[in-house]
Structure formats: structure tokens, C-alpha cells
JSON list of C-alpha atoms in Angstrom, two decimals:
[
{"chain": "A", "resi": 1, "resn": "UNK", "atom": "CA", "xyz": [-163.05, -65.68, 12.29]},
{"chain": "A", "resi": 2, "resn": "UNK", "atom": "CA", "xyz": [-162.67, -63.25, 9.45]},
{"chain": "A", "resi": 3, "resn": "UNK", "atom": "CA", "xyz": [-161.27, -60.12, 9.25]},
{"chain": "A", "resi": 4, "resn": "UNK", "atom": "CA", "xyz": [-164.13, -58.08, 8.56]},
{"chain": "A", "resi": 5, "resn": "UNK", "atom": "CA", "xyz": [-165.64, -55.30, 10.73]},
{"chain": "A", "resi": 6, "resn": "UNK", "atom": "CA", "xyz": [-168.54, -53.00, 11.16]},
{"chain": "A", "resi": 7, "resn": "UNK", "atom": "CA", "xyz": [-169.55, -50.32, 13.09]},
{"chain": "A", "resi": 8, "resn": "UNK", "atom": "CA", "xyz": [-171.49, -49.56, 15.42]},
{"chain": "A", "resi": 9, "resn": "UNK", "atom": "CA", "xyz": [-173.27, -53.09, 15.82]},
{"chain": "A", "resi": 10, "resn": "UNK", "atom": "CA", "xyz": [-176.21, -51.33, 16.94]},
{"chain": "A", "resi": 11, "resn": "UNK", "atom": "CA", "xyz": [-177.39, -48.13, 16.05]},
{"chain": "A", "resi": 12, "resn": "UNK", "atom": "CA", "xyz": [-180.87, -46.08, 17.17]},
{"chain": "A", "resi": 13, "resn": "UNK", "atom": "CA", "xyz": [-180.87, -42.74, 15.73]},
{"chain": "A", "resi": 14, "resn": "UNK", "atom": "CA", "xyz": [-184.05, -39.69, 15.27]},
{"chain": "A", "resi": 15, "resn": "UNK", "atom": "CA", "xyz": [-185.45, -39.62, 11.64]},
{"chain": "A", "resi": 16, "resn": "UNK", "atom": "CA", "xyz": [-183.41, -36.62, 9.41]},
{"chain": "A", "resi": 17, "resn": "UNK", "atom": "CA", "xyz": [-179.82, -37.70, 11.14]},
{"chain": "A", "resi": 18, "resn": "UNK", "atom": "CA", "xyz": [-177.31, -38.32, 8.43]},
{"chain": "A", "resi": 19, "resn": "UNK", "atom": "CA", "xyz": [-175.90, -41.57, 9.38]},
{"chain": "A", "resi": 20, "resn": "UNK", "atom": "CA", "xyz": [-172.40, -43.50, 8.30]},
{"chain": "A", "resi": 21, "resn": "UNK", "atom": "CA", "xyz": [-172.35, -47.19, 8.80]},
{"chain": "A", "resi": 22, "resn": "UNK", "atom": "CA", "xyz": [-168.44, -48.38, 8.99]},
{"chain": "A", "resi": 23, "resn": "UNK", "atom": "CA", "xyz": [-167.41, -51.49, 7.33]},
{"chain": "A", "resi": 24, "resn": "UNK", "atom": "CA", "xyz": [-163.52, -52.44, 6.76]},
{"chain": "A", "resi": 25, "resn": "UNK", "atom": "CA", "xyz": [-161.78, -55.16, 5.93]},
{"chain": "A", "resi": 26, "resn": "UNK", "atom": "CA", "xyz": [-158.07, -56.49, 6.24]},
{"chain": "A", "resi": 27, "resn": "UNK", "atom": "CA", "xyz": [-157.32, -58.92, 3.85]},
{"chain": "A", "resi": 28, "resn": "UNK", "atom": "CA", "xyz": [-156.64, -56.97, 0.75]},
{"chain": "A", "resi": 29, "resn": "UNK", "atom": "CA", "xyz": [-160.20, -58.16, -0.62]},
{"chain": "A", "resi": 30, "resn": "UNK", "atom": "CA", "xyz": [-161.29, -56.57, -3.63]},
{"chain": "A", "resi": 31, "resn": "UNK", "atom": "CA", "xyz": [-164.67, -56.67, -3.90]},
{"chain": "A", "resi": 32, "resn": "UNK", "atom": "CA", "xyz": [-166.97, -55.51, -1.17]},
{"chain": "A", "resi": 33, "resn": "UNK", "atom": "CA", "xyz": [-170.61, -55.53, -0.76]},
{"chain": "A", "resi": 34, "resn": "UNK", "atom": "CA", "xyz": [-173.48, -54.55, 1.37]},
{"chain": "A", "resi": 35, "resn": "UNK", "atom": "CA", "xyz": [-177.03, -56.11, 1.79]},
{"chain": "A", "resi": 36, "resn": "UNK", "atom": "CA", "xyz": [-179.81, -55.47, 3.71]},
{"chain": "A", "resi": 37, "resn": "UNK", "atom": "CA", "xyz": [-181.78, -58.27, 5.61]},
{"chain": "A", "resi": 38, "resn": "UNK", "atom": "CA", "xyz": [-185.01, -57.86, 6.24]},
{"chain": "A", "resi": 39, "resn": "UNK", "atom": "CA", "xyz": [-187.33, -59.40, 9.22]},
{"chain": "A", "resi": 40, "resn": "UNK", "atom": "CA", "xyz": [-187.89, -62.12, 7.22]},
{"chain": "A", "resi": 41, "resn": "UNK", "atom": "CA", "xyz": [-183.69, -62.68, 7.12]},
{"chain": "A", "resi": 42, "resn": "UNK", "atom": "CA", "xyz": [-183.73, -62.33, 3.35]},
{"chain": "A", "resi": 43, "resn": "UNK", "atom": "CA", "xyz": [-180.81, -60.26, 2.31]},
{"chain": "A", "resi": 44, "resn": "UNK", "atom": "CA", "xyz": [-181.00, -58.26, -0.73]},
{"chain": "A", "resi": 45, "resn": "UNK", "atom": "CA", "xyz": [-177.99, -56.63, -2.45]},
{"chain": "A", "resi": 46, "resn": "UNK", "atom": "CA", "xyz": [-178.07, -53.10, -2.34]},
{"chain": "A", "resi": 47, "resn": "UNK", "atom": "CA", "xyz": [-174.03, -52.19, -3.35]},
{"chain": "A", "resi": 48, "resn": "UNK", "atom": "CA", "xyz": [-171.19, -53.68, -4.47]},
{"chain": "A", "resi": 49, "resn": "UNK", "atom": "CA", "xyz": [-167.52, -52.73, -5.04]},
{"chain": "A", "resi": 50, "resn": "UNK", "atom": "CA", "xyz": [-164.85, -54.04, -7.39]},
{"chain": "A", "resi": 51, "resn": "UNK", "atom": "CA", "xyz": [-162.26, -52.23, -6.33]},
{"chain": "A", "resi": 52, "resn": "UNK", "atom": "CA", "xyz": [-161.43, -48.77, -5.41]},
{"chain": "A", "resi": 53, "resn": "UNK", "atom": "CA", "xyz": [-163.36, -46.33, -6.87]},
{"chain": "A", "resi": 54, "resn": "UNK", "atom": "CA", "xyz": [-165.75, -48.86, -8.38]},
{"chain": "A", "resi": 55, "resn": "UNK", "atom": "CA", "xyz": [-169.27, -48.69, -6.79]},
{"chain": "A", "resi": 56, "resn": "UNK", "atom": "CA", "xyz": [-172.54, -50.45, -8.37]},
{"chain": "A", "resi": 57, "resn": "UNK", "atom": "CA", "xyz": [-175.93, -50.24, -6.96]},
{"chain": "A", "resi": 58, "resn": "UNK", "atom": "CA", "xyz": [-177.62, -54.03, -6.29]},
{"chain": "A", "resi": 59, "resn": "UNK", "atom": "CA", "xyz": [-180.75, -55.61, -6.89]},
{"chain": "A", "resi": 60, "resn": "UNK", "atom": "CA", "xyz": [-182.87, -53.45, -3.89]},
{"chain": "A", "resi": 61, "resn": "UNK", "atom": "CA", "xyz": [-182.98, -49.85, -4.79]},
{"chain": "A", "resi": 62, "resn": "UNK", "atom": "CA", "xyz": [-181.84, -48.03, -1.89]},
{"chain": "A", "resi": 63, "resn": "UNK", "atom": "CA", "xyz": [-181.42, -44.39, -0.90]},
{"chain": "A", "resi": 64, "resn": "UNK", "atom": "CA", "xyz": [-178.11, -44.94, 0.60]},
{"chain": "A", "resi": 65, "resn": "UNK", "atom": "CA", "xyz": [-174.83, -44.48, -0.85]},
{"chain": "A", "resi": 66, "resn": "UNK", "atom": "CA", "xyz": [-170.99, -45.72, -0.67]},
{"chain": "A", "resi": 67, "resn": "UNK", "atom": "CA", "xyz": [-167.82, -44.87, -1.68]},
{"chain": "A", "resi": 68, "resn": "UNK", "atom": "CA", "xyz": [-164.57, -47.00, -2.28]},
{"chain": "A", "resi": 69, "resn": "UNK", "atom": "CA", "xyz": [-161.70, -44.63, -1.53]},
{"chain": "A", "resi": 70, "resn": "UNK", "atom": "CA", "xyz": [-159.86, -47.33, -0.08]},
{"chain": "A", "resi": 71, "resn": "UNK", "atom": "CA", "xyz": [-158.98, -51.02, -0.53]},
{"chain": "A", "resi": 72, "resn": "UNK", "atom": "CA", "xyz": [-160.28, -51.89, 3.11]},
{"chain": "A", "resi": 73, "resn": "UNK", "atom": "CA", "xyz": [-163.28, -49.70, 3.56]},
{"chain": "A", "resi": 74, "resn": "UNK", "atom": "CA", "xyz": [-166.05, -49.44, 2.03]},
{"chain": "A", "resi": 75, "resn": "UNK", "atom": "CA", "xyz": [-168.51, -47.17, 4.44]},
{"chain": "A", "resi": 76, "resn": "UNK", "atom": "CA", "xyz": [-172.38, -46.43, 3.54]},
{"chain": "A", "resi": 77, "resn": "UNK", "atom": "CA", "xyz": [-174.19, -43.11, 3.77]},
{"chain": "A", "resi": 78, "resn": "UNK", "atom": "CA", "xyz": [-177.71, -42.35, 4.78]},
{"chain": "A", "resi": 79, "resn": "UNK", "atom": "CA", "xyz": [-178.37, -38.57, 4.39]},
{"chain": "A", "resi": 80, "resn": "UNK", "atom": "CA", "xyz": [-181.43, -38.37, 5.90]},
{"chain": "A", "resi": 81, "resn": "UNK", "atom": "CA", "xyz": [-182.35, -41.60, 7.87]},
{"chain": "A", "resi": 82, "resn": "UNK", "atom": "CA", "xyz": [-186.13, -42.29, 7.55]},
{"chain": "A", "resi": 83, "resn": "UNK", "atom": "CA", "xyz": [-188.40, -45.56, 10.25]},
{"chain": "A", "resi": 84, "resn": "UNK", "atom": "CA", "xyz": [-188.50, -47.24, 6.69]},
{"chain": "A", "resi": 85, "resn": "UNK", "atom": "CA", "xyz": [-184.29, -47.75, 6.79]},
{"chain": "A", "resi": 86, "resn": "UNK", "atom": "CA", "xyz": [-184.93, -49.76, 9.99]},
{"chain": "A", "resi": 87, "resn": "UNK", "atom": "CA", "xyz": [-183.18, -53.43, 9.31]},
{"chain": "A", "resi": 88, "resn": "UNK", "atom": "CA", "xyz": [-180.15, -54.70, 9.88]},
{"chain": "A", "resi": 89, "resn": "UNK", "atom": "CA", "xyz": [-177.00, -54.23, 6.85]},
{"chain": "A", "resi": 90, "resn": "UNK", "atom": "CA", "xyz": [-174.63, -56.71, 6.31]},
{"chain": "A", "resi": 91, "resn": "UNK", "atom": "CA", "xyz": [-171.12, -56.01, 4.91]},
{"chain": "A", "resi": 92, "resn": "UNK", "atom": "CA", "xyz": [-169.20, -58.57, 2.98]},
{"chain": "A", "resi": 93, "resn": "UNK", "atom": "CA", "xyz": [-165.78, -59.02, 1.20]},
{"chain": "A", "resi": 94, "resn": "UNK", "atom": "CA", "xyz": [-164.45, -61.45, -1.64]},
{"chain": "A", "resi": 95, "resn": "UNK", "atom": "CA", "xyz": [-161.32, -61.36, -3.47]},
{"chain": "A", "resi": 96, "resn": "UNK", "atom": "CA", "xyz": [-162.12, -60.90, -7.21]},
{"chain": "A", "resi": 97, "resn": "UNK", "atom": "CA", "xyz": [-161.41, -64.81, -8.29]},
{"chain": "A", "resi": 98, "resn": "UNK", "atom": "CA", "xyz": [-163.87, -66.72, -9.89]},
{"chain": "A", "resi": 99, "resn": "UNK", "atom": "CA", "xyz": [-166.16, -68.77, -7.26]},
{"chain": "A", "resi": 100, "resn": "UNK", "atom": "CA", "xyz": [-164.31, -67.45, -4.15]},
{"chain": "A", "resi": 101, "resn": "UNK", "atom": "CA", "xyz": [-166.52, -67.00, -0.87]},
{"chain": "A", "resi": 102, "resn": "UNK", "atom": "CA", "xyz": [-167.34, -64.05, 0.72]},
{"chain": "A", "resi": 103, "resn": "UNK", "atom": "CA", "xyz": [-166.84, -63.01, 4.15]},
{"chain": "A", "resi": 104, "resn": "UNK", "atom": "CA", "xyz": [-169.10, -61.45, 6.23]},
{"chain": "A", "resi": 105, "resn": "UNK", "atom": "CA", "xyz": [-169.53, -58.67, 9.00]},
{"chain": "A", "resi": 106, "resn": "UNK", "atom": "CA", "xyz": [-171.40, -59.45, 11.82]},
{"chain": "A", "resi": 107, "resn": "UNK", "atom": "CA", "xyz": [-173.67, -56.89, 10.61]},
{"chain": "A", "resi": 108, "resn": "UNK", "atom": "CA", "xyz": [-175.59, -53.71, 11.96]},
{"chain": "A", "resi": 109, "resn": "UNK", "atom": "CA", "xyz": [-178.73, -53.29, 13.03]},
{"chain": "A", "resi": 110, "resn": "UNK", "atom": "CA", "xyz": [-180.03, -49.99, 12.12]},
{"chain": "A", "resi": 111, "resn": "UNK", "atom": "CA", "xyz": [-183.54, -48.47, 14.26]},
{"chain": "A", "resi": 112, "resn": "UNK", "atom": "CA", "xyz": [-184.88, -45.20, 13.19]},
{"chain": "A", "resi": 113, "resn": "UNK", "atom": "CA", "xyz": [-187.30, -43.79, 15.31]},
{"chain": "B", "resi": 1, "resn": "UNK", "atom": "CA", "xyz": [-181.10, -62.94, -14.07]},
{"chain": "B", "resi": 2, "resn": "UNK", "atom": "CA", "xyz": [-180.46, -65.48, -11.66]},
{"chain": "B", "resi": 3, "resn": "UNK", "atom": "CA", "xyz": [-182.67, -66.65, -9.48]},
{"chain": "B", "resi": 4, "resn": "UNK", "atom": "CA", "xyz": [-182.69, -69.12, -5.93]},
{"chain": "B", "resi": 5, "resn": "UNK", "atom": "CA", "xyz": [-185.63, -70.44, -4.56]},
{"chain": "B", "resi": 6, "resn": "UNK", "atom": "CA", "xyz": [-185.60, -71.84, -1.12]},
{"chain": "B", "resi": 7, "resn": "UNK", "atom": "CA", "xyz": [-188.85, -73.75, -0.76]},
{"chain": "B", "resi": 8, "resn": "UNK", "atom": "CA", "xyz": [-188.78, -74.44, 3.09]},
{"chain": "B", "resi": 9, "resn": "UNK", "atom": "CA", "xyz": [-189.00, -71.47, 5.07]},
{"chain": "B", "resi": 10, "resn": "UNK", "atom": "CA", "xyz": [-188.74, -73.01, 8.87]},
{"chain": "B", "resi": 11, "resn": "UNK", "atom": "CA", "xyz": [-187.68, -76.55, 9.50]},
{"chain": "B", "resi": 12, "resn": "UNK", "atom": "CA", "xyz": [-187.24, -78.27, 13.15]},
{"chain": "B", "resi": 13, "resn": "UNK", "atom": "CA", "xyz": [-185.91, -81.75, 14.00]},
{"chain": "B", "resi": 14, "resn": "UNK", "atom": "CA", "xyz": [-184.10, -83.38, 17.17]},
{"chain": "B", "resi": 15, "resn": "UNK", "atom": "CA", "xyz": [-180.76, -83.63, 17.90]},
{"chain": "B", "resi": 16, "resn": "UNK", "atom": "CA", "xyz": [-178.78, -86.25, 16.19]},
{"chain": "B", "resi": 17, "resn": "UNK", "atom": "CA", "xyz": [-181.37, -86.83, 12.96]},
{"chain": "B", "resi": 18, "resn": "UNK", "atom": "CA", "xyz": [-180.50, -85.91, 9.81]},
{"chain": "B", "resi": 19, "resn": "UNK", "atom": "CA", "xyz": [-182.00, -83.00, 8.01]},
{"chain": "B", "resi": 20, "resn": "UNK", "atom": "CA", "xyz": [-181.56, -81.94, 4.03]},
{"chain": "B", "resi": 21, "resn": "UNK", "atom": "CA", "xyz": [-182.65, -78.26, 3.26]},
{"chain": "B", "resi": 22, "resn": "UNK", "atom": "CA", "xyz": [-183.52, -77.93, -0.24]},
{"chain": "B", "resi": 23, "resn": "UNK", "atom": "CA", "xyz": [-182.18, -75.16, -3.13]},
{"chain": "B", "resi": 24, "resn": "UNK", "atom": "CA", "xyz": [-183.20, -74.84, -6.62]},
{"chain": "B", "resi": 25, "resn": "UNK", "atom": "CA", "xyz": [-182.12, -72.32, -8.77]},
{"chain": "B", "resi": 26, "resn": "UNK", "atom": "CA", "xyz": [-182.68, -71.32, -12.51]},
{"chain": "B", "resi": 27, "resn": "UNK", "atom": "CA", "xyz": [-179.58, -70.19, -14.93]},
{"chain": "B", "resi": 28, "resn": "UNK", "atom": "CA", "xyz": [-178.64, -70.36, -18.44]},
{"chain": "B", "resi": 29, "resn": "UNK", "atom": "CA", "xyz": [-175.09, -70.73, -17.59]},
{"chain": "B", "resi": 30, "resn": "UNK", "atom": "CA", "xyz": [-173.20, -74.07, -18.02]},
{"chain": "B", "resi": 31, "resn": "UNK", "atom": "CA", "xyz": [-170.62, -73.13, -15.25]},
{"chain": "B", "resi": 32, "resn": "UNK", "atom": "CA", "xyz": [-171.36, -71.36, -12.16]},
{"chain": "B", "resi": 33, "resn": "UNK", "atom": "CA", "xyz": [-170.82, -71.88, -8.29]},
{"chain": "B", "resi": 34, "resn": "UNK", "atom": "CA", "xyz": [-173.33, -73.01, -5.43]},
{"chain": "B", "resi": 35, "resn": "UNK", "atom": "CA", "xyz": [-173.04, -72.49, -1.74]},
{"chain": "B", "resi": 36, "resn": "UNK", "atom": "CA", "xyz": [-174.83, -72.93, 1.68]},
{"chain": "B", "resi": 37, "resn": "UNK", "atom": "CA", "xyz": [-174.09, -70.29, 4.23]},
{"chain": "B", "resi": 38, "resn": "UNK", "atom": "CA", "xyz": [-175.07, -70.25, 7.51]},
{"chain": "B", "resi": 39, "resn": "UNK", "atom": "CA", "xyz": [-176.13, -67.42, 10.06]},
{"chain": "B", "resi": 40, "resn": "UNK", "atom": "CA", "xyz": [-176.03, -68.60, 13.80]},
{"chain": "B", "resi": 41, "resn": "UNK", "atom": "CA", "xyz": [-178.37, -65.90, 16.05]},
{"chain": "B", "resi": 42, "resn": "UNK", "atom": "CA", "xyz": [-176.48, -63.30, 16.50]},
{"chain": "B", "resi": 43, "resn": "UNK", "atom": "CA", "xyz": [-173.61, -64.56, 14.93]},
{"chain": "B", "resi": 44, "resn": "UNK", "atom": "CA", "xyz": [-171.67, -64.00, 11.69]},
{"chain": "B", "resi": 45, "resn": "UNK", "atom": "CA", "xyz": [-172.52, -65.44, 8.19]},
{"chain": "B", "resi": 46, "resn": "UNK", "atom": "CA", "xyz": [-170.21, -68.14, 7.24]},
{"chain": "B", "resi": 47, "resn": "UNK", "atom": "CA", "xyz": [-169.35, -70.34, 4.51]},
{"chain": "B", "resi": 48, "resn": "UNK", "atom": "CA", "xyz": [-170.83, -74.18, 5.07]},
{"chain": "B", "resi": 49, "resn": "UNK", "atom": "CA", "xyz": [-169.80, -76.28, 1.71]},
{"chain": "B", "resi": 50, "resn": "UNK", "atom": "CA", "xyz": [-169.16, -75.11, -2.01]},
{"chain": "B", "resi": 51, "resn": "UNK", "atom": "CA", "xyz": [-170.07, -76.78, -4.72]},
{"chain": "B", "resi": 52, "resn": "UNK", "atom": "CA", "xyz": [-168.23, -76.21, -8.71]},
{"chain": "B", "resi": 53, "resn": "UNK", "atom": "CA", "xyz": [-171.03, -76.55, -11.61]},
{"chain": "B", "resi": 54, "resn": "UNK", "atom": "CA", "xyz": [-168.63, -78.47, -13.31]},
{"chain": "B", "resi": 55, "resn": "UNK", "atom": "CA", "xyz": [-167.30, -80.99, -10.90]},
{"chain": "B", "resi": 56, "resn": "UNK", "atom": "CA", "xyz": [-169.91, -83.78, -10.65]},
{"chain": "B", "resi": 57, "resn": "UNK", "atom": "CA", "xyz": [-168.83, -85.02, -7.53]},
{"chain": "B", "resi": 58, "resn": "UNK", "atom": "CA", "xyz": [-171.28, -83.50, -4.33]},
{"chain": "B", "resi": 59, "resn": "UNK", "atom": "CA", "xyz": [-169.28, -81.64, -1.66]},
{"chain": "B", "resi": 60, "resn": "UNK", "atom": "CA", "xyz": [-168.83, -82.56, 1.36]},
{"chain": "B", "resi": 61, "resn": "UNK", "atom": "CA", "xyz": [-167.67, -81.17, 4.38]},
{"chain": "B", "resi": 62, "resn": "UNK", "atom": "CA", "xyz": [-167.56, -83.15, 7.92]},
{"chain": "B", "resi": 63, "resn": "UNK", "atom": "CA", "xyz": [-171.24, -83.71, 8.46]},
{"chain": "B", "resi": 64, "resn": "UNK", "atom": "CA", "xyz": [-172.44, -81.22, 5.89]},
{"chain": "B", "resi": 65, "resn": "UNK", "atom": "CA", "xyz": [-172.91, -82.87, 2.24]},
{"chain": "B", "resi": 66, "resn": "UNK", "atom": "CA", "xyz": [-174.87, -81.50, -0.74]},
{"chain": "B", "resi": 67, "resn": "UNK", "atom": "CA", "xyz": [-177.09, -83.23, -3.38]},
{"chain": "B", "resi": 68, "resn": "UNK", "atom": "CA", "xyz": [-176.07, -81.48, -6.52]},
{"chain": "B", "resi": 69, "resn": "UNK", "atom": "CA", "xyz": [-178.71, -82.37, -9.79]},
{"chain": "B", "resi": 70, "resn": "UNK", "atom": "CA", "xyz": [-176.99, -79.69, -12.24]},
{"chain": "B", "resi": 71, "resn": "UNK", "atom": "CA", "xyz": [-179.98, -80.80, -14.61]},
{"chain": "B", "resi": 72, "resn": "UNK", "atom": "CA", "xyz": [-182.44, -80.67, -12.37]},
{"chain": "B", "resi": 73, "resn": "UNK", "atom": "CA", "xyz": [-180.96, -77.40, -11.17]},
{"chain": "B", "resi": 74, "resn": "UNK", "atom": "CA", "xyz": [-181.22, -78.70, -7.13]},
{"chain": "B", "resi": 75, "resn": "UNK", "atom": "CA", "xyz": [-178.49, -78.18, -4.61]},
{"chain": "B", "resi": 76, "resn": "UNK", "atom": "CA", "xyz": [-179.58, -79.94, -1.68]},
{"chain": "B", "resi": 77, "resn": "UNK", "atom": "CA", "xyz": [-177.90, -79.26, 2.11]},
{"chain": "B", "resi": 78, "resn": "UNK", "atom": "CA", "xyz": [-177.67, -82.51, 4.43]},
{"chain": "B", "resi": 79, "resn": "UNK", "atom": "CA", "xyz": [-176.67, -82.34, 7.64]},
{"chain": "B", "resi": 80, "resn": "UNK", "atom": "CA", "xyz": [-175.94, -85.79, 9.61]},
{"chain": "B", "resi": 81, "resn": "UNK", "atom": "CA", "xyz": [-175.78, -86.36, 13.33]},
{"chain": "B", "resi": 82, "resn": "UNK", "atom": "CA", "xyz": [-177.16, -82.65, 13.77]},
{"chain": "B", "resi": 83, "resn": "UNK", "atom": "CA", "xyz": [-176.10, -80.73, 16.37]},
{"chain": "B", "resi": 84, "resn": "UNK", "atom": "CA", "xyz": [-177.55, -77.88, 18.65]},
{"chain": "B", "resi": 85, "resn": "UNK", "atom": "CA", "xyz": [-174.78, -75.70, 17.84]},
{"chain": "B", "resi": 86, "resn": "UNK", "atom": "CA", "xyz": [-176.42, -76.02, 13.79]},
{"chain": "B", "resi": 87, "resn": "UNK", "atom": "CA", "xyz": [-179.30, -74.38, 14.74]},
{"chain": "B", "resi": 88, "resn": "UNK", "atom": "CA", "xyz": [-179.06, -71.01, 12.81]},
{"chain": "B", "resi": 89, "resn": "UNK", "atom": "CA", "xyz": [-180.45, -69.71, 9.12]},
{"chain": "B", "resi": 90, "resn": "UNK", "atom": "CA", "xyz": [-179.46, -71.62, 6.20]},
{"chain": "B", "resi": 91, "resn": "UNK", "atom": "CA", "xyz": [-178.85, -69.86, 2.94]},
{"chain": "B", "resi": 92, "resn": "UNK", "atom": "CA", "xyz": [-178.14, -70.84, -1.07]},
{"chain": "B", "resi": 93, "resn": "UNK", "atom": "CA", "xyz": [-176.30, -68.69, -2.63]},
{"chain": "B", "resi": 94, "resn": "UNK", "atom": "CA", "xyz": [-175.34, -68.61, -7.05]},
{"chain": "B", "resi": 95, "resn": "UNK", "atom": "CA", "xyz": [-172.67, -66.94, -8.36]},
{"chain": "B", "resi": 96, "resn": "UNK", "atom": "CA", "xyz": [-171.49, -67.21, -12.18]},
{"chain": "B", "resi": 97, "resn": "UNK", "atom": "CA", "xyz": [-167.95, -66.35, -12.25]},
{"chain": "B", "resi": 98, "resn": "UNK", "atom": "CA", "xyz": [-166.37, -63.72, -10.36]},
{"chain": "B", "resi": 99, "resn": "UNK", "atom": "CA", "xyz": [-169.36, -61.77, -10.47]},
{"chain": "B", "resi": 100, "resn": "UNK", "atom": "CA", "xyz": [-172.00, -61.20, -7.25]},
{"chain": "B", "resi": 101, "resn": "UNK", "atom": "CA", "xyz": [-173.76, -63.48, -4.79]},
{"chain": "B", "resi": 102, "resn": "UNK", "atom": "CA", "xyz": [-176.95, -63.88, -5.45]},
{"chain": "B", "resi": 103, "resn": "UNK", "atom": "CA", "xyz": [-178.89, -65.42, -2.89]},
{"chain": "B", "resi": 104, "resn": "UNK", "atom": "CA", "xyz": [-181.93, -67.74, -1.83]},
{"chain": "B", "resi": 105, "resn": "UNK", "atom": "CA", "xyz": [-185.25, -66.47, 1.02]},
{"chain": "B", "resi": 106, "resn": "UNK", "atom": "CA", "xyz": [-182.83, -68.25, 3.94]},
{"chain": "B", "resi": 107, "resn": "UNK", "atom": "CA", "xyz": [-184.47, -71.85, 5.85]},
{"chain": "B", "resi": 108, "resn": "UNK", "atom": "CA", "xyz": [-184.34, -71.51, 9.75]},
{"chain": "B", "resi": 109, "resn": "UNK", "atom": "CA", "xyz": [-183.39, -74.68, 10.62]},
{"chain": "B", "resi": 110, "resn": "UNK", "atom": "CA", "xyz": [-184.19, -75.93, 14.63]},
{"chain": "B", "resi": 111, "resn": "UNK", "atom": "CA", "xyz": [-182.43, -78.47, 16.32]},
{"chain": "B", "resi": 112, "resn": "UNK", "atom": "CA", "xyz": [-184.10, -79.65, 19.33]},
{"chain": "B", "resi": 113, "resn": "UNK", "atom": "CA", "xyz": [-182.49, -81.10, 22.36]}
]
């Protein structure tokens, strides 16, 4: 399996909580990314990483945000968690080579009541 | 941009058949890279087969093979002998270079006992 983690796996938390989703890595990847997957299981990019301190918003807009302070972790921040940030975020790493794969986390699923 | 189109949303067949899920994609680029992932319930993403734009050879990987028509702009899945343990969602993914995944709607593929 790969070396990729999140935290927690599941997460149910009041609308208005600020809310940090964990994702780290251990094999020295260099790019990191997080999608969202819908109901429907399509994911949509949402941020990306090439490194540390490099941090680019995806395809979905998204009200979250991420920092890259460190080669292996690459957390995401929801201020002010709303019922519509309900779905479950993926967190993936790559090393920067052309047409490597990415690993994935097995993901957290995020319910905001 | 980049685009993958996954036609077949939900596909079912018994154990032992063989299935192909079907990918198309649209690109300007002459050299690029193709995948299948697949997401088990519950489970992790993982990396099925890879396939180079500019090797015209298909894949393949134990049972897993792809149907690569760079022209046609098709990256087909098969699997042969399917198992229950394949039962899980099937995705394309494009990326040119070393630059983001950019993936297809996801097939859930069924294998029935």
C-alpha cells in the first residue's frame, strides 16, 4: 500500500467549526493534491502543490485553503464549515516526473450538519 | 483544457466474462499520458495500467489491457476472466507532462457471482 495518510477518515462536525483535514505523505513526493468526490464519485481538483510553498487552486472553486510548509504535509483548512462542504476529499501525491502516478489517501469523508 | 469523457456510467457482468470500459478524451498535445485507476468500496484509489502517447504498443497488465486509438483519441480498459474482487469504480485519467491529473465521470463496474 502507499504511504499516504489522512486524517480523521471520518469527520461530522456543527456548521461555523473551523475544520483541518490532515494529509501526509512519506515518500519525499513533491507534488500533492486534493480533490473532492462528489455522490456521483466524480472527483474534481480543488488544490495542488509543487513543492513547498507552492499552492494552486484546481478546476472546482472551493472555499478551503492549504498550505505547503512541509515536503510531507500538505493539510486543508475550512474556516467556517458550511452542509454544502459535505463530500468526501481525497489527498494524493506524485513525484514531479513526467507521467508518474499518483498515490492516493484513502480519503475523508466530511458531514456538516 | 483537457477534457475525459467516460460514456458508461454503471456497468454489471458475471464473474469470469470479459468487460472493456470505454475513455475518450480530447487534447491538442502530441505526447501525453493515459491511465485507469480504480477505487474498490471503501478502499484506496490505485493505479490499474498506464499507457505513453507515444508508445504504440497497448498496455497491459495481468488481466487488465487497454485499447489505445491515439487518433481516435480512445483508451479503452479490458478486463479478462473478471473477478469479484474487480468490482469497484473505474476511472481515466490525462496528464500532459508533469503537470496535473485530470480525470474522467468514474464507470462503476459490477461483477456478479
Amino acid at each position: 500500500e502507499a504511504d499516504i495518510y489522512q486524517t480523521p477518515r471520518y469527520l461530522v462536525i456543527g456548521t461555523g467549526k473551523k475544520i483541518t483535514l490532515e494529509c501526509s505523505q512519506t515518500m519525499g513526493h513533491d507534488k500533492m493534491y486534493w480533490y473532492q468526490q462528489d455522490p456521483g464519485m466524480e472527483l474534481h481538483l480543488i488544490h495542488y502543490s509543487y513543492g513547498v510553498n507552492s499552492t494552486e487552486k484546481g478546476d472546482l472553486s472551493s472555499e478551503s485553503t492549504v498550505s505547503r510548509i512541509r515536503t510531507e504535509h500538505f493539510p486543508l483548512t475550512l474556516e467556517s464549515a458550511r452542509p454544502s462542504h459535505t463530500s468526501q476529499y481525497l489527498c494524493a501525491s506524485s513525484w514531479g516526473i513526467v507521467g508518474t502516478e499518483a498515490f492516493f489517501g484513502q480519503g475523508t469523508r466530511l458531514t456538516v450538519v | 483544457a483537457q477534457t475525459v469523457t467516460q460514456s458508461q456510467p454503471e456497468m454489471s457482468v458475471q464473474e469470469a466474462e470479459t468487460v472493456t470500459l470505454s475513455c475518450t478524451y480530447d487534447t491538442s498535445e502530441s505526447n501525453y499520458y493515459l491511465f485507469w485507476y480504480k477505487q474498490p468500496p471503501s478502499r484506496q484509489m490505485i493505479l490499474v495500467i498506464r499507457q505513453e502517447a507515444y508508445k504504440q504498443q497497448n498496455a497491459t497488465e495481468n488481466r487488465f489491457s487497454v485499447n489505445f486509438q491515439k487518433a481516435a483519441k480512445s483508451f479503452s480498459l479490458k478486463i479478462s476472466d473478471s473477478q469479484l474482487g474487480d468490482t469497484a469504480m473505474y476511472f481515466c485519467a490525462f496528464m500532459k507532462g508533469a503537470q496535473k491529473l485530470v480525470f474522467g465521470q468514474g464507470t462503476r463496474l459490477t461483477i456478479n457471482p
